[in-house]
Amino acid sequence: MTIGMQVDQRVSLAVSTVIFALRPHPSTGLMTLWLPLVRRIREPYEGQWALPGGPLEANEDLAASARHTLERTTGLTPNYLEQLYAFGSLDRSPDDRVVSIVYWALVQPDEVARAVDGENVEWFVADELPPLAFDHSEIVTYALARLRAKITYTPIAYGFLPPEFTLAELRAVHEAVLRTSLDPANFRRQALASDTLVATGTYLQGTSFRPPALFRFTAGAPTPLPEERR
Amino acid sequence: MTIGMQVDQRVSLAVSTVIFALRPHPSTGLMTLWLPLVRRIREPYEGQWALPGGPLEANEDLAASARHTLERTTGLTPNYLEQLYAFGSLDRSPDDRVVSIVYWALVQPDEVARAVDGENVEWFVADELPPLAFDHSEIVTYALARLRAKITYTPIAYGFLPPEFTLAELRAVHEAVLRTSLDPANFRRQALASDTLVATGTYLQGTSFRPPALFRFTAGAPTPLPEERR
DNA sequence: TCAAAAGTGTTGAATGTACACCCATGC
DNA sequence: GCATGGGTGTACATTCAACACTTTTGA
């Protein structure tokens, strides 16, 4: 038998991050989820797109590692960061054995973002990705599912919004993420009833219609466990 | 400065499992959550109780590792197994750097279970644990929260039940896990409406009252991602 | 005055909760 | 019969979805 002859090697540990941001879709113009990918510059999967990440440093928290990756590839600080899952199948990488702890993050793409862009980093529409290296396609699918599920029962939308925002903007985030249209009246009531918003008392000026009230999220940041709390 | 002088060492990767089973509470006699712990036989935390687990073998899936731990400590096969979280704070272990990927499992304690018990393994009431080694107390707290949350919206209760069961038994599982009493009539309707049960057509005999119908779960096993699917 | 979005009201369906009540069995 | 849990019915409250309608602004 020549099966199972592979040499036992050490397991290496990496941290990758699925970074979500909202931008207009290139063809429809509608707000859509985007995420940055990194082009691999060595084998395996050389030339293919992959999630940003890297090996876990010995003096780094898991979440800290995710944050560093984020800083390095986009120049941004996450508004929300949560552990997604640890992937450790034996066949994830053709030669070596890698366990990846994957995080997902929400960011607001400022001008800064586009600046750091370029090199081997490129943003893609999250639902229209090219084939990715390793099992990264499955990972993104899972991250998308988690985001879409979670936005319906927790106030993560703030991850895509500035500190103050109108209910229309909040609704637009939900609509973009969920790819549906939501009834403004009902959405408003639910949002207010959820007790996660406070009216700032100020109103957005400069609109060509009735000035909408500005809101702020109450809780600081509802994040998961230990390193990021849950 | 003598701070930060610690030598950079390699990060090691372990897999631990929080194993839940239902047994009567020793004082009240009510069904309660129990879990097995292992007494540490070396430093750090020598003599203290800890979650069962071990280093990840290079030729082992994450879930497979959890399953092996389970087999080793309890002699049981899990009815349900799901990844909980990856813990990786820098200060989890006093000397070395360990990242633990933690799973949680549901088992039925047969006679077998008690046989393998003993040695350095002992079962405890999940809500009345002694102080544990490392950050294992927090981990258990989190696992308990996840179990209690998840049983309300997914049919995990089957993890504690034999293939065929009455609605009273199913309800007893929910009551034990959630530590509440549930209205039999309403519980029945919700359970049936959830579309996860089928009546076997048979009835439990030998009761001193009206024989209850026996049910079976429909879906095979709704588990999470890759290795265990989600 | 008009268009457009903000914001309020109303109605009917669906769901959840409390609890009364009948059913089938062993003793 | 009677006690006991199995199983059904019902009425009320709460929540959710659809949509009509009023309000406030800029142009």
Coordinates of C-alpha atoms (C1' of nucleotides) in Angstrom, one line a residue:
Chain A
M1 CA 0.0 0.0 0.0
T2 CA 1.3 3.4 -0.9
I3 CA -1.6 5.2 0.7
G4 CA -1.0 7.1 3.9
M5 CA 2.7 7.2 3.3
Q6 CA 2.7 11.0 3.7
V7 CA 5.1 12.2 6.3
D8 CA 3.5 13.5 9.5
Q9 CA 4.3 17.2 9.6
R10 CA 3.5 19.9 12.0
V11 CA 0.1 21.7 11.9
S12 CA 0.4 25.4 11.2
L13 CA -2.0 28.0 12.3
A14 CA -3.2 30.9 10.3
V15 CA -5.8 33.6 10.7
S16 CA -7.8 34.9 7.8
T17 CA -10.5 37.6 7.6
V18 CA -13.5 38.1 5.4
I19 CA -13.8 41.9 5.2
F20 CA -17.2 43.3 4.1
A21 CA -17.9 46.8 2.9
L22 CA -20.8 48.4 1.0
R23 CA -20.3 50.1 -2.3
P24 CA -22.5 50.6 -5.4
H25 CA -22.7 47.7 -7.7
P26 CA -20.8 48.5 -10.9
S27 CA -23.7 47.6 -13.3
T28 CA -26.9 48.2 -11.3
G29 CA -25.6 51.0 -9.1
L30 CA -27.4 49.5 -6.1
M31 CA -25.6 49.2 -2.8
T32 CA -23.9 45.8 -2.6
L33 CA -21.5 43.9 -0.4
W34 CA -17.9 43.9 -1.5
L35 CA -14.8 42.3 -0.1
P36 CA -11.1 42.6 -0.7
L37 CA -9.1 39.6 -2.0
V38 CA -5.3 39.1 -2.2
R39 CA -3.6 37.6 -5.3
R40 CA -1.4 34.8 -4.3
I41 CA 2.2 35.3 -5.3
R42 CA 3.5 31.8 -4.7
E43 CA 2.4 28.2 -4.9
P44 CA 0.0 26.6 -4.1
Y45 CA -2.7 28.4 -6.1
E46 CA -0.2 31.0 -7.4
G47 CA -2.0 33.8 -9.2
Q48 CA -5.4 33.0 -7.7
W49 CA -7.4 35.2 -5.4
A50 CA -7.5 34.3 -1.7
L51 CA -8.7 35.8 1.6
P52 CA -6.3 38.1 3.3
G53 CA -4.6 36.6 6.3
G54 CA -1.3 35.2 7.5
P55 CA 0.3 32.9 10.1
L56 CA -0.6 33.6 13.7
E57 CA 2.3 35.3 15.5
A58 CA 3.2 33.9 18.9
N59 CA 2.7 37.2 20.6
E60 CA -0.6 38.0 18.9
D61 CA -4.2 37.5 20.0
L62 CA -6.4 35.9 17.4
A63 CA -8.5 39.0 17.0
A64 CA -5.4 41.1 17.0
S65 CA -4.1 39.1 14.1
A66 CA -7.3 39.6 12.2
R67 CA -7.1 43.3 12.9
H68 CA -3.5 43.5 11.6
T69 CA -4.4 41.7 8.4
L70 CA -7.2 44.2 7.9
E71 CA -4.9 47.1 8.5
R72 CA -2.3 45.7 6.2
T73 CA -4.7 45.0 3.3
T74 CA -7.1 47.9 3.5
G75 CA -5.7 50.4 5.8
L76 CA -8.9 50.3 7.7
T77 CA -10.0 49.6 11.3
P78 CA -13.0 47.4 11.6
N79 CA -16.2 48.7 13.1
Y80 CA -17.2 45.1 13.8
L81 CA -15.1 42.0 14.2
E82 CA -16.2 38.5 15.0
Q83 CA -14.8 35.1 14.8
L84 CA -16.4 33.0 12.1
Y85 CA -15.1 29.5 12.3
A86 CA -12.0 27.4 12.5
F87 CA -11.4 25.4 9.4
G88 CA -9.1 22.4 9.7
S89 CA -9.9 19.7 7.1
L90 CA -6.9 17.6 6.2
D91 CA -7.1 18.4 2.5
R92 CA -7.5 22.2 2.7
S93 CA -4.0 22.8 1.4
P94 CA -2.4 20.4 -1.1
D95 CA 0.9 19.9 0.6
D96 CA 1.0 21.2 4.2
R97 CA -1.5 21.0 7.0
V98 CA -3.0 24.4 7.8
V99 CA -5.7 25.2 10.3
S100 CA -7.3 28.6 9.7
I101 CA -9.2 30.6 12.2
V102 CA -11.3 32.9 10.2
Y103 CA -12.8 36.2 11.3
W104 CA -15.3 38.4 9.5
A105 CA -15.3 42.2 9.7
L106 CA -17.4 45.1 8.7
V107 CA -15.8 48.4 7.6
Q108 CA -16.8 51.7 6.1
P109 CA -14.8 52.3 2.9
D110 CA -13.5 55.9 3.1
E111 CA -11.2 57.5 0.6
V112 CA -8.4 55.8 2.6
A113 CA -9.6 52.4 1.5
R114 CA -9.1 53.1 -2.2
A115 CA -5.7 54.5 -1.6
V116 CA -4.3 51.3 0.0
D117 CA -6.1 49.3 -2.6
G118 CA -4.0 48.2 -5.6
E119 CA -0.9 46.1 -5.6
N120 CA -2.1 42.6 -5.1
V121 CA -5.3 43.6 -3.3
E122 CA -8.6 44.0 -5.2
W123 CA -12.2 44.5 -4.1
F124 CA -14.9 42.2 -5.6
V125 CA -18.7 42.0 -5.4
A126 CA -19.2 39.4 -2.7
D127 CA -21.8 37.5 -4.6
E128 CA -19.9 37.5 -7.8
L129 CA -16.4 36.2 -6.9
P130 CA -14.0 34.4 -9.2
P131 CA -12.9 30.9 -8.1
L132 CA -10.8 31.2 -5.0
A133 CA -7.7 29.5 -3.7
F134 CA -8.1 26.7 -1.1
D135 CA -11.5 26.3 0.5
H136 CA -11.9 30.1 0.5
S137 CA -15.1 30.1 -1.6
E138 CA -16.9 28.0 1.0
I139 CA -15.6 30.2 3.7
V140 CA -17.0 33.3 2.0
T141 CA -20.3 31.6 1.5
Y142 CA -20.5 30.8 5.1
A143 CA -19.5 34.3 6.2
L144 CA -22.2 35.8 3.9
A145 CA -24.8 33.5 5.4
R146 CA -23.7 34.5 8.9
L147 CA -23.8 38.2 8.1
R148 CA -27.2 37.9 6.5
A149 CA -28.6 35.9 9.3
K150 CA -27.2 38.1 12.0
I151 CA -28.2 41.4 10.7
T152 CA -31.9 40.3 11.2
Y153 CA -31.5 39.9 14.9
T154 CA -28.6 42.0 16.0
P155 CA -27.7 45.6 15.4
I156 CA -24.5 44.9 13.4
A157 CA -25.6 47.3 10.7
Y158 CA -23.7 50.0 12.6
G159 CA -20.6 48.4 11.3
F160 CA -21.4 49.9 7.9
L161 CA -22.6 53.3 9.2
P162 CA -21.1 56.5 10.5
P163 CA -21.9 57.3 14.2
E164 CA -25.0 59.3 13.2
F165 CA -27.4 58.2 10.6
T166 CA -31.0 58.4 9.4
L167 CA -33.4 55.5 9.5
A168 CA -33.4 55.5 5.7
E169 CA -29.6 54.9 5.8
L170 CA -30.0 52.1 8.3
R171 CA -32.7 50.6 6.1
A172 CA -30.5 50.9 3.0
V173 CA -27.9 48.9 4.8
H174 CA -30.3 46.1 5.6
E175 CA -31.7 46.2 2.1
A176 CA -28.2 46.0 0.5
V177 CA -27.1 43.1 2.8
L178 CA -30.3 41.1 2.4
R179 CA -31.0 42.0 -1.2
T180 CA -34.6 42.9 -0.6
S181 CA -36.7 46.0 -0.2
L182 CA -38.1 46.6 3.3
D183 CA -41.3 48.5 4.2
P184 CA -40.1 51.9 5.5
A185 CA -42.9 52.2 8.0
N186 CA -42.5 48.7 9.5
F187 CA -38.8 48.9 9.4
R188 CA -38.9 52.1 11.4
R189 CA -41.1 50.7 14.1
Q190 CA -39.0 47.6 14.5
A191 CA -35.8 49.5 14.6
L192 CA -37.1 51.9 17.3
A193 CA -38.7 49.0 19.3
S194 CA -35.4 47.1 19.3
D195 CA -34.1 49.7 21.8
T196 CA -30.7 49.9 20.2
L197 CA -31.2 53.4 18.8
V198 CA -31.5 56.9 20.3
A199 CA -32.5 60.0 18.5
T200 CA -29.8 62.6 18.7
G201 CA -32.4 65.3 18.5
T202 CA -30.7 66.7 15.4
Y203 CA -31.9 66.5 11.9
L204 CA -30.1 66.0 8.6
Q205 CA -30.2 69.2 6.7
G206 CA -29.8 69.9 3.0
T207 CA -32.3 67.4 1.7
S208 CA -34.8 68.4 -0.9
F209 CA -37.6 67.0 1.3
R210 CA -38.6 66.7 5.0
P211 CA -35.4 66.6 7.1
P212 CA -35.0 63.1 8.6
A213 CA -34.0 62.7 12.3
L214 CA -30.5 61.5 13.1
F215 CA -29.9 58.5 15.3
R216 CA -27.1 56.9 17.1
F217 CA -26.6 53.3 18.4
T218 CA -26.9 52.9 22.1
A219 CA -24.7 50.0 23.1
G220 CA -21.0 50.4 22.4
A221 CA -20.4 47.2 20.4
P222 CA -22.0 43.9 20.9
T223 CA -19.3 41.4 20.0
P224 CA -18.5 37.8 20.7
L225 CA -16.4 36.1 23.3
P226 CA -13.2 36.5 25.3
E227 CA -10.9 38.6 23.1
E228 CA -13.9 40.4 21.6
R229 CA -16.4 39.5 24.2
R230 CA -19.9 38.0 23.8
Chain B
M1 CA 12.9 47.1 30.6
T2 CA 12.3 43.5 31.6
I3 CA 8.8 43.4 30.2
G4 CA 8.3 41.5 27.0
M5 CA 11.5 39.6 27.4
Q6 CA 9.7 36.3 27.0
V7 CA 11.1 34.1 24.3
D8 CA 9.0 33.8 21.2
Q9 CA 7.8 30.3 21.1
R10 CA 5.8 28.3 18.7
V11 CA 2.0 28.3 19.1
S12 CA 0.6 24.9 19.8
L13 CA -2.9 23.8 18.8
A14 CA -5.2 21.8 21.0
V15 CA -8.8 20.6 20.7
S16 CA -11.0 20.3 23.7
T17 CA -14.6 19.3 24.1
V18 CA -17.5 20.2 26.4
I19 CA -19.5 17.0 26.7
F20 CA -23.1 17.3 27.9
A21 CA -25.3 14.6 29.2
L22 CA -28.5 14.6 31.2
R23 CA -28.7 12.8 34.6
P24 CA -30.8 13.3 37.7
H25 CA -29.5 16.0 40.1
P26 CA -28.0 14.3 43.2
S27 CA -30.0 16.4 45.7
T28 CA -33.2 17.5 43.9
G29 CA -33.5 14.4 41.7
L30 CA -34.5 16.6 38.7
M31 CA -32.9 16.0 35.3
T32 CA -29.9 18.2 35.0
L33 CA -27.0 18.9 32.7
W34 CA -23.8 17.1 33.6
L35 CA -20.3 17.1 32.0
P36 CA -17.1 15.1 32.5
L37 CA -13.9 16.7 33.5
V38 CA -10.4 15.4 33.7
R39 CA -8.0 15.9 36.6
R40 CA -4.7 17.4 35.5
I41 CA -1.8 15.2 36.3
R42 CA 0.9 17.7 35.6
E43 CA 1.7 21.4 35.8
P44 CA 0.3 23.9 35.2
Y45 CA -2.8 23.6 37.3
E46 CA -1.8 20.1 38.5
G47 CA -4.6 18.4 40.4
Q48 CA -7.3 20.8 39.1
W49 CA -10.2 19.8 36.8
A50 CA -10.1 20.7 33.2
L51 CA -12.0 20.0 30.0
P52 CA -11.0 16.8 28.2
G53 CA -8.9 17.4 25.1
G54 CA -5.5 17.1 23.7
P55 CA -3.1 18.4 21.0
L56 CA -4.3 18.2 17.4
E57 CA -2.7 15.4 15.6
A58 CA -1.4 16.2 12.1
N59 CA -3.5 13.5 10.4
E60 CA -6.7 14.4 12.2
D61 CA -9.7 16.5 11.4
L62 CA -10.7 19.0 14.1
A63 CA -14.0 17.2 14.6
A64 CA -12.3 13.9 14.5
S65 CA -10.0 15.0 17.3
A66 CA -13.0 16.0 19.4
R67 CA -14.6 12.7 18.7
H68 CA -11.5 10.8 19.8
T69 CA -11.3 12.8 23.0
L70 CA -14.9 11.9 23.6
E71 CA -14.3 8.2 23.0
R72 CA -11.2 8.3 25.2
T73 CA -12.8 10.0 28.2
T74 CA -16.3 8.6 28.1
G75 CA -16.4 5.6 25.8
L76 CA -19.3 7.3 24.0
T77 CA -20.1 8.5 20.5
P78 CA -21.7 11.9 20.3
N79 CA -25.2 12.3 19.0
Y80 CA -24.4 15.8 18.2
L81 CA -21.1 17.6 17.8
E82 CA -20.5 21.2 16.9
Q83 CA -17.6 23.6 17.0
L84 CA -18.0 26.1 19.8
Y85 CA -15.2 28.6 19.4
A86 CA -11.4 29.0 19.1
F87 CA -9.8 30.4 22.2
G88 CA -6.4 32.1 21.7
S89 CA -5.7 34.8 24.3
L90 CA -2.0 35.2 25.1
D91 CA -2.4 34.5 28.8
R92 CA -4.5 31.4 28.6
S93 CA -1.7 29.2 29.7
P94 CA 0.9 30.6 32.1
D95 CA 4.0 29.4 30.2
D96 CA 3.4 28.3 26.7
R97 CA 1.0 29.7 24.0
V98 CA -1.9 27.4 23.3
V99 CA -4.8 28.0 20.9
S100 CA -7.7 25.7 21.7
I101 CA -10.4 24.9 19.3
V102 CA -13.3 23.8 21.4
Y103 CA -16.2 21.6 20.5
W104 CA -19.4 20.8 22.4
A105 CA -21.2 17.5 22.2
L106 CA -24.4 15.9 23.3
V107 CA -24.4 12.3 24.5
Q108 CA -26.7 9.8 26.1
P109 CA -25.1 8.3 29.1
D110 CA -25.7 4.5 28.9
E111 CA -24.3 2.0 31.3
V112 CA -21.1 2.1 29.2
A113 CA -20.5 5.7 30.3
R114 CA -20.2 4.9 34.0
A115 CA -17.9 2.0 33.2
V116 CA -15.3 4.2 31.5
D117 CA -15.8 6.7 34.2
G118 CA -13.4 6.7 37.1
E119 CA -9.6 7.1 36.8
N120 CA -9.1 10.8 36.4
V121 CA -12.5 11.4 34.8
E122 CA -15.4 12.6 36.9
W123 CA -18.9 13.9 36.0
F124 CA -20.1 17.2 37.5
V125 CA -23.4 19.1 37.5
A126 CA -22.8 21.7 34.7
D127 CA -24.0 24.6 36.8
E128 CA -22.1 23.7 39.9
L129 CA -18.6 23.2 38.8
P130 CA -15.5 23.6 40.9
P131 CA -12.9 26.2 39.7
L132 CA -11.4 24.9 36.5
A133 CA -7.9 25.1 35.1
F134 CA -7.0 27.7 32.5
D135 CA -10.0 29.6 31.1
H136 CA -12.1 26.5 31.1
S137 CA -14.8 28.0 33.3
E138 CA -15.5 30.7 30.8
I139 CA -15.5 28.1 28.1
V140 CA -18.1 26.0 29.9
T141 CA -20.2 29.1 30.6
Y142 CA -20.2 29.9 26.9
A143 CA -21.0 26.4 25.9
L144 CA -23.9 26.3 28.3
A145 CA -25.2 29.6 26.8
R146 CA -24.9 28.2 23.3
L147 CA -26.7 25.0 24.2
R148 CA -29.5 26.8 25.9
A149 CA -29.9 29.3 23.1
K150 CA -29.8 26.7 20.4
I151 CA -32.3 24.3 21.8
T152 CA -35.0 26.9 21.5
Y153 CA -34.7 27.2 17.8
T154 CA -33.2 23.9 16.5
P155 CA -34.0 20.3 17.2
I156 CA -30.8 19.4 19.0
A157 CA -32.7 17.8 21.8
Y158 CA -32.4 14.6 19.8
G159 CA -28.8 14.5 21.0
F160 CA -30.1 13.5 24.4
L161 CA -32.8 11.1 23.3
P162 CA -33.0 7.6 21.9
P163 CA -34.2 7.2 18.3
E164 CA -37.8 6.9 19.5
F165 CA -39.3 9.0 22.2
T166 CA -42.5 10.5 23.6
L167 CA -43.4 14.2 23.5
A168 CA -43.2 14.2 27.3
E169 CA -39.6 12.9 27.1
L170 CA -38.7 15.6 24.5
R171 CA -40.3 18.2 26.7
A172 CA -38.4 16.9 29.8
V173 CA -35.1 17.4 27.9
H174 CA -36.0 21.0 27.1
E175 CA -37.1 21.6 30.7
A176 CA -33.9 20.2 32.1
V177 CA -31.7 22.2 29.7
L178 CA -33.6 25.4 30.2
R179 CA -34.4 24.9 33.8
T180 CA -38.0 25.9 33.4
S181 CA -41.3 24.1 33.2
L182 CA -43.1 24.2 29.8
D183 CA -46.8 24.0 29.1
P184 CA -47.4 20.5 27.8
A185 CA -50.1 21.5 25.4
N186 CA -48.3 24.4 23.8
F187 CA -45.0 22.6 23.7
R188 CA -46.7 19.7 21.9
R189 CA -48.1 22.0 19.2
Q190 CA -44.8 23.9 18.7
A191 CA -42.9 20.6 18.4
L192 CA -45.3 19.2 15.9
A193 CA -45.5 22.5 13.9
S194 CA -41.7 22.6 13.7
D195 CA -41.9 19.8 11.2
T196 CA -38.9 17.9 12.6
L197 CA -40.9 15.1 14.1
V198 CA -42.8 12.1 12.7
A199 CA -45.1 9.9 14.6
T200 CA -43.9 6.3 14.4
G201 CA -47.5 5.1 14.7
T202 CA -46.5 3.0 17.7
Y203 CA -47.3 3.8 21.3
L204 CA -45.3 3.4 24.5
Q205 CA -46.8 0.5 26.5
G206 CA -46.6 -0.2 30.2
T207 CA -47.5 3.1 31.6
S208 CA -50.1 3.4 34.3
F209 CA -52.0 5.9 32.1
R210 CA -52.9 6.6 28.5
P211 CA -50.1 5.3 26.3
P212 CA -48.3 8.2 24.7
A213 CA -47.4 8.2 21.0
L214 CA -43.8 7.6 20.0
F215 CA -42.0 10.0 17.6
R216 CA -38.8 10.1 15.6
F217 CA -36.8 13.0 14.3
T218 CA -37.0 13.5 10.6
A219 CA -33.8 15.1 9.5
G220 CA -30.6 13.0 9.9
A221 CA -28.5 15.5 11.8
P222 CA -28.5 19.3 11.4
T223 CA -24.8 20.1 12.1
P224 CA -22.5 23.0 11.3
L225 CA -19.9 23.5 8.7
P226 CA -17.4 21.6 6.5
E227 CA -16.3 18.8 8.7
E228 CA -19.7 18.5 10.3
R229 CA -21.6 20.6 7.7
R230 CA -24.0 23.5 8.2
Chain C
dT1 C1' -48.4 74.0 -5.5
dC2 C1' -46.1 69.9 -6.2
dA3 C1' -42.9 66.0 -5.6
dA4 C1' -40.6 63.2 -2.4
dA5 C1' -39.5 61.2 1.5
dA6 C1' -40.5 61.3 6.7
dG7 C1' -43.4 59.7 9.9
dT8 C1' -48.2 57.9 11.9
dG9 C1' -52.4 55.1 11.9
dT10 C1' -55.1 51.1 11.0
dT11 C1' -56.4 46.6 9.8
dG12 C1' -56.1 41.6 9.4
dA13 C1' -53.2 37.5 9.7
dA14 C1' -50.1 34.8 12.3
dT15 C1' -48.1 33.4 16.4
dG16 C1' -47.6 32.8 21.4
dT17 C1' -49.6 31.9 26.1
dA18 C1' -52.8 30.6 29.6
dC19 C1' -55.9 27.4 30.8
dA20 C1' -60.3 24.6 30.6
dC21 C1' -61.5 20.3 29.2
dC22 C1' -62.0 15.5 27.3
dC23 C1' -59.5 10.8 26.5
dA24 C1' -57.4 6.4 27.6
dT25 C1' -55.1 3.6 30.5
dG26 C1' -53.8 0.9 35.2
dC27 C1' -55.2 0.2 39.6
Chain D
dG1 C1' -64.7 4.6 39.7
dC2 C1' -60.5 7.5 40.1
dA3 C1' -56.0 9.3 39.5
dT4 C1' -52.7 10.5 36.0
dG5 C1' -50.7 12.1 32.3
dG6 C1' -52.0 12.3 27.0
dG7 C1' -54.1 15.0 23.9
dT8 C1' -57.6 18.8 22.0
dG9 C1' -60.0 23.3 22.0
dT10 C1' -60.4 28.1 22.8
dA11 C1' -59.8 32.8 24.0
dC12 C1' -56.8 36.5 24.6
dA13 C1' -52.5 39.1 24.0
dT14 C1' -48.7 40.1 21.2
dT15 C1' -46.3 40.5 17.1
dC16 C1' -45.9 41.0 12.1
dA17 C1' -47.1 42.6 7.2
dA18 C1' -49.6 45.5 4.1
dC19 C1' -50.9 49.8 2.9
dA20 C1' -53.5 54.3 3.5
dC21 C1' -52.7 58.6 5.0
dT22 C1' -50.7 63.0 7.0
dT23 C1' -46.5 66.0 7.6
dT24 C1' -42.6 68.8 6.3
dT25 C1' -39.3 70.3 3.5
dG26 C1' -37.0 72.4 -1.3
dA27 C1' -37.9 73.8 -5.6

